[in-house]
mmCIF file of C-alpha atoms in Angstrom:
data_model
loop_
_atom_site.group_PDB
_atom_site.id
_atom_site.type_symbol
_atom_site.label_atom_id
_atom_site.label_comp_id
_atom_site.label_asym_id
_atom_site.label_seq_id
_atom_site.Cartn_x
_atom_site.Cartn_y
_atom_site.Cartn_z
ATOM 1 C CA MET A 1084 27.758 -51.708 -45.638
ATOM 2 C CA ARG A 1085 26.243 -49.292 -48.129
ATOM 3 C CA ARG A 1086 28.292 -46.204 -48.902
ATOM 4 C CA GLU A 1087 26.383 -42.919 -49.007
ATOM 5 C CA ILE A 1088 26.722 -41.064 -52.286
ATOM 6 C CA ARG A 1089 27.423 -37.406 -51.790
ATOM 7 C CA PRO A 1090 25.948 -35.017 -54.382
ATOM 8 C CA SER A 1091 28.415 -33.573 -56.855
ATOM 9 C CA ARG A 1092 28.614 -32.081 -60.321
ATOM 10 C CA ASP A 1093 28.839 -35.640 -61.693
ATOM 11 C CA ASN A 1094 25.729 -37.230 -60.147
ATOM 12 C CA ARG A 1095 23.225 -34.368 -59.977
ATOM 13 C CA ASP A 1096 19.966 -34.193 -61.913
ATOM 14 C CA ALA A 1097 20.899 -31.494 -64.431
ATOM 15 C CA LYS A 1098 18.174 -29.693 -66.344
ATOM 16 C CA THR A 1099 18.608 -27.590 -69.436
ATOM 17 C CA GLY A 1100 16.540 -24.876 -71.030
ATOM 18 C CA ARG A 1101 14.300 -22.449 -69.187
ATOM 19 C CA ALA A 1102 12.268 -22.943 -66.029
ATOM 20 C CA PRO A 1103 8.609 -21.898 -65.673
ATOM 21 C CA ASN A 1104 9.820 -18.540 -64.277
ATOM 22 C CA GLY A 1105 11.577 -17.823 -67.598
ATOM 23 C CA LYS A 1106 15.086 -18.004 -66.143
ATOM 24 C CA PRO A 1107 17.631 -20.591 -67.291
ATOM 25 C CA TYR A 1108 18.030 -23.629 -65.070
ATOM 26 C CA GLU A 1109 21.072 -23.570 -62.814
ATOM 27 C CA SER A 1110 22.342 -26.291 -60.517
ATOM 28 C CA VAL A 1111 23.807 -25.386 -57.142
ATOM 29 C CA TRP A 1112 26.482 -27.959 -57.949
ATOM 30 C CA ASP A 1113 27.741 -25.663 -60.706
ATOM 31 C CA PHE A 1114 28.094 -22.736 -58.293
ATOM 32 C CA PRO A 1115 31.693 -22.011 -57.235
ATOM 33 C CA ARG A 1116 33.559 -22.514 -54.010
ATOM 34 C CA PRO A 1117 34.707 -20.088 -52.770
ATOM 35 C CA PRO A 1118 31.400 -18.349 -53.476
ATOM 36 C CA MET A 1119 30.891 -15.488 -55.896
ATOM 37 C CA ILE A 1120 28.654 -12.424 -55.992
ATOM 38 C CA GLU A 1121 26.370 -11.740 -58.931
ATOM 39 C CA SER A 1122 24.434 -8.505 -59.440
ATOM 40 C CA VAL A 1123 20.982 -9.045 -60.966
ATOM 41 C CA GLU A 1124 18.185 -6.708 -62.037
ATOM 42 C CA TRP A 1125 15.463 -8.798 -60.417
ATOM 43 C CA ARG A 1126 12.796 -7.325 -58.169
ATOM 44 C CA ILE A 1127 13.063 -8.574 -54.587
ATOM 45 C CA ARG A 1128 10.188 -8.302 -52.114
ATOM 46 C CA VAL A 1129 9.808 -9.403 -48.511
ATOM 47 C CA ARG A 1130 6.509 -9.052 -46.607
ATOM 48 C CA HIS A 1131 5.315 -10.282 -43.257
ATOM 49 C CA ALA A 1132 1.989 -9.756 -41.462
ATOM 50 C CA ASP A 1133 0.893 -7.567 -44.397
ATOM 51 C CA VAL A 1134 3.863 -5.229 -43.868
ATOM 52 C CA ALA A 1135 6.272 -4.462 -46.721
ATOM 53 C CA ILE A 1136 9.840 -4.888 -45.476
ATOM 54 C CA VAL A 1137 11.729 -4.927 -48.790
ATOM 55 C CA ASP A 1138 10.901 -3.760 -52.289
ATOM 56 C CA ALA A 1139 14.056 -3.581 -54.372
ATOM 57 C CA PRO A 1140 14.517 -3.328 -58.145
ATOM 58 C CA ARG A 1141 17.841 -5.193 -57.977
ATOM 59 C CA CYS A 1142 19.980 -7.254 -55.646
ATOM 60 C CA LEU A 1143 23.204 -9.160 -55.182
ATOM 61 C CA ARG A 1144 23.134 -12.954 -55.214
ATOM 62 C CA VAL A 1145 25.757 -15.010 -53.436
ATOM 63 C CA LEU A 1146 26.300 -18.278 -55.287
ATOM 64 C CA GLU A 1147 28.043 -21.106 -53.442
ATOM 65 C CA THR A 1148 28.370 -24.803 -54.218
ATOM 66 C CA SER A 1149 25.527 -26.907 -52.747
ATOM 67 C CA GLN A 1150 23.385 -23.974 -51.575
ATOM 68 C CA PRO A 1151 20.544 -22.031 -53.173
ATOM 69 C CA PRO A 1152 21.446 -18.375 -53.752
ATOM 70 C CA ALA A 1153 21.275 -15.939 -50.861
ATOM 71 C CA TYR A 1154 19.836 -12.582 -51.939
ATOM 72 C CA TYR A 1155 21.289 -9.347 -50.510
ATOM 73 C CA VAL A 1156 19.425 -6.049 -50.822
ATOM 74 C CA GLU A 1157 20.903 -2.564 -50.602
ATOM 75 C CA PRO A 1158 19.824 -0.706 -47.431
ATOM 76 C CA GLU A 1159 17.878 2.030 -49.242
ATOM 77 C CA PHE A 1160 15.321 -0.601 -50.313
ATOM 78 C CA VAL A 1161 14.812 -2.019 -46.805
ATOM 79 C CA ASP A 1162 12.521 -0.577 -44.112
ATOM 80 C CA ARG A 1163 15.088 -0.707 -41.327
ATOM 81 C CA THR A 1164 12.730 1.084 -38.928
ATOM 82 C CA LEU A 1165 11.281 -2.413 -38.409
ATOM 83 C CA PHE A 1166 14.627 -3.782 -37.148
ATOM 84 C CA MET A 1167 15.824 -4.280 -33.598
ATOM 85 C CA GLY A 1168 19.346 -5.507 -32.928
ATOM 86 C CA SER A 1169 19.968 -9.082 -31.848
ATOM 87 C CA ASP A 1170 22.857 -10.615 -29.910
ATOM 88 C CA ARG A 1171 23.378 -13.250 -32.587
ATOM 89 C CA THR A 1172 26.426 -13.203 -34.836
ATOM 90 C CA THR A 1173 27.845 -15.891 -37.073
ATOM 91 C CA SER A 1174 31.119 -16.170 -38.909
ATOM 92 C CA CYS A 1175 31.603 -17.197 -42.528
ATOM 93 C CA GLU A 1176 35.064 -18.197 -43.676
ATOM 94 C CA TRP A 1177 34.521 -16.224 -46.900
ATOM 95 C CA LYS A 1178 32.351 -13.233 -45.996
ATOM 96 C CA GLY A 1179 33.277 -12.481 -42.375
ATOM 97 C CA VAL A 1180 31.041 -11.799 -39.362
ATOM 98 C CA ALA A 1181 27.275 -11.448 -39.862
ATOM 99 C CA ASP A 1182 25.083 -9.434 -37.503
ATOM 100 C CA TYR A 1183 21.408 -10.395 -37.098
ATOM 101 C CA VAL A 1184 18.283 -8.374 -36.345
ATOM 102 C CA ASP A 1185 14.771 -9.138 -35.193
ATOM 103 C CA VAL A 1186 12.126 -7.805 -37.580
ATOM 104 C CA TYR A 1187 8.947 -6.237 -36.136
ATOM 105 C CA ALA A 1188 6.072 -6.354 -38.623
ATOM 106 C CA GLY A 1189 2.649 -5.417 -37.300
ATOM 107 C CA SER A 1190 2.108 -7.412 -34.104
ATOM 108 C CA SER A 1191 4.550 -10.093 -35.254
ATOM 109 C CA VAL A 1192 8.254 -10.460 -34.465
ATOM 110 C CA VAL A 1193 10.550 -12.473 -36.718
ATOM 111 C CA ARG A 1194 13.472 -13.389 -34.488
ATOM 112 C CA GLN A 1195 16.854 -13.134 -36.180
ATOM 113 C CA GLY A 1196 15.095 -12.944 -39.526
ATOM 114 C CA ALA A 1197 17.652 -10.810 -41.355
ATOM 115 C CA TRP A 1198 21.407 -10.401 -41.371
ATOM 116 C CA THR A 1199 24.091 -8.116 -42.737
ATOM 117 C CA TYR A 1200 27.862 -7.973 -43.037
ATOM 118 C CA GLN A 1201 28.882 -4.505 -41.832
ATOM 119 C CA ASN A 1202 32.596 -5.191 -42.347
ATOM 120 C CA PRO A 1203 32.882 -8.093 -44.782
ATOM 121 C CA THR A 1204 36.144 -9.451 -46.093
ATOM 122 C CA ASP A 1205 37.711 -7.552 -49.004
ATOM 123 C CA ARG A 1206 36.492 -10.088 -51.536
ATOM 124 C CA PHE A 1207 32.878 -9.519 -50.394
ATOM 125 C CA ALA A 1208 33.094 -5.752 -49.777
ATOM 126 C CA SER A 1209 30.089 -5.114 -52.049
ATOM 127 C CA LEU A 1210 27.860 -6.836 -49.440
ATOM 128 C CA SER A 1211 28.687 -4.204 -46.816
ATOM 129 C CA GLY A 1212 25.437 -2.906 -45.319
ATOM 130 C CA CYS A 1213 23.244 -5.030 -47.597
ATOM 131 C CA TRP A 1214 20.544 -7.183 -45.996
ATOM 132 C CA ALA A 1215 19.570 -10.827 -46.501
ATOM 133 C CA PHE A 1216 16.434 -12.540 -45.184
ATOM 134 C CA TYR A 1217 15.491 -16.077 -44.155
ATOM 135 C CA ALA A 1218 12.623 -17.016 -46.478
ATOM 136 C CA GLN A 1219 11.520 -19.736 -44.035
ATOM 137 C CA ARG A 1220 10.679 -17.075 -41.423
ATOM 138 C CA PHE A 1221 8.645 -14.594 -43.497
ATOM 139 C CA ASP A 1222 5.175 -14.830 -45.036
ATOM 140 C CA GLU A 1223 6.290 -13.737 -48.479
ATOM 141 C CA CYS A 1224 9.673 -13.581 -50.199
ATOM 142 C CA ARG A 1225 9.625 -12.992 -53.947
ATOM 143 C CA VAL A 1226 12.078 -12.868 -56.811
ATOM 144 C CA ASP A 1227 10.327 -10.917 -59.538
ATOM 145 C CA ASP A 1228 6.760 -12.264 -59.152
ATOM 146 C CA GLU A 1229 7.731 -15.739 -57.957
ATOM 147 C CA GLN A 1230 7.157 -16.773 -54.348
ATOM 148 C CA VAL A 1231 10.374 -18.521 -53.314
ATOM 149 C CA THR A 1232 10.755 -21.718 -51.344
ATOM 150 C CA SER A 1233 13.135 -21.575 -48.413
ATOM 151 C CA ASN A 1234 16.325 -23.519 -48.045
ATOM 152 C CA GLU A 1235 15.537 -26.472 -45.779
ATOM 153 C CA GLY A 1236 16.828 -26.197 -42.219
ATOM 154 C CA GLN A 1237 17.416 -23.139 -40.057
ATOM 155 C CA PHE A 1238 21.050 -22.216 -40.731
ATOM 156 C CA TYR A 1239 21.278 -21.405 -44.438
ATOM 157 C CA GLY A 1240 19.274 -18.526 -45.875
ATOM 158 C CA GLY A 1241 19.142 -19.462 -49.540
ATOM 159 C CA TRP A 1242 16.067 -18.859 -51.653
ATOM 160 C CA VAL A 1243 14.894 -21.598 -54.019
ATOM 161 C CA THR A 1244 13.268 -20.461 -57.259
ATOM 162 C CA ALA A 1245 11.881 -22.666 -60.045
ATOM 163 C CA ASN A 1246 15.128 -22.467 -62.014
ATOM 164 C CA VAL A 1247 17.486 -23.503 -59.180
ATOM 165 C CA THR A 1248 18.079 -27.242 -58.858
ATOM 166 C CA GLY A 1249 19.665 -29.268 -56.052
ATOM 167 C CA PRO A 1250 19.939 -31.283 -53.951
ATOM 168 C CA PHE A 1251 20.618 -28.515 -51.420
ATOM 169 C CA LYS A 1252 22.777 -28.456 -48.329
ATOM 170 C CA GLY A 1253 20.813 -27.611 -45.173
ATOM 171 C CA ALA A 1254 18.377 -30.489 -44.788
ATOM 172 C CA PRO A 1255 18.953 -33.030 -42.005
ATOM 173 C CA GLY A 1256 21.861 -35.295 -42.878
ATOM 174 C CA THR A 1257 23.507 -32.849 -45.305
ATOM 175 C CA LEU A 1258 25.738 -30.753 -43.068
ATOM 176 C CA HIS A 1259 28.737 -33.011 -43.770
ATOM 177 C CA TRP A 1260 28.607 -32.234 -47.515
#
């Protein structure tokens, strides 16, 4: 019987130097667990059906082992008039309870496309009221000028940029990682 090899810091495909987007390569297997928050001065944009939802000059990234970064944007940079509450909540052992919203852009509705932690745990207090978006559900999600690729699957909301290397948790067969 063949034993499945689980990705780790020891068997990943590490890259060095700078990616095509000018940022240094970083492997999700070097991200910490428990996760950490990093403030970055990178422009974040989210658009859907030709409607601007987010245009932020900076954001917070949550970095966690095995997952591409999730990007959180301060509420003043988000057009929350496009939001309608959803019944969905999820619980994260580190961050607390997330509340989801449907996003109405033009004649399109993105169901449960964004989430926030209104009352996060103390360690993640800086995320309070900030918004994150599922790249796989929107037409355009950008970090600086780069169109991101979404984290595979429907549960995790990480954004993959040219400098972030995996493999990533979220694809079929990876939830046990």
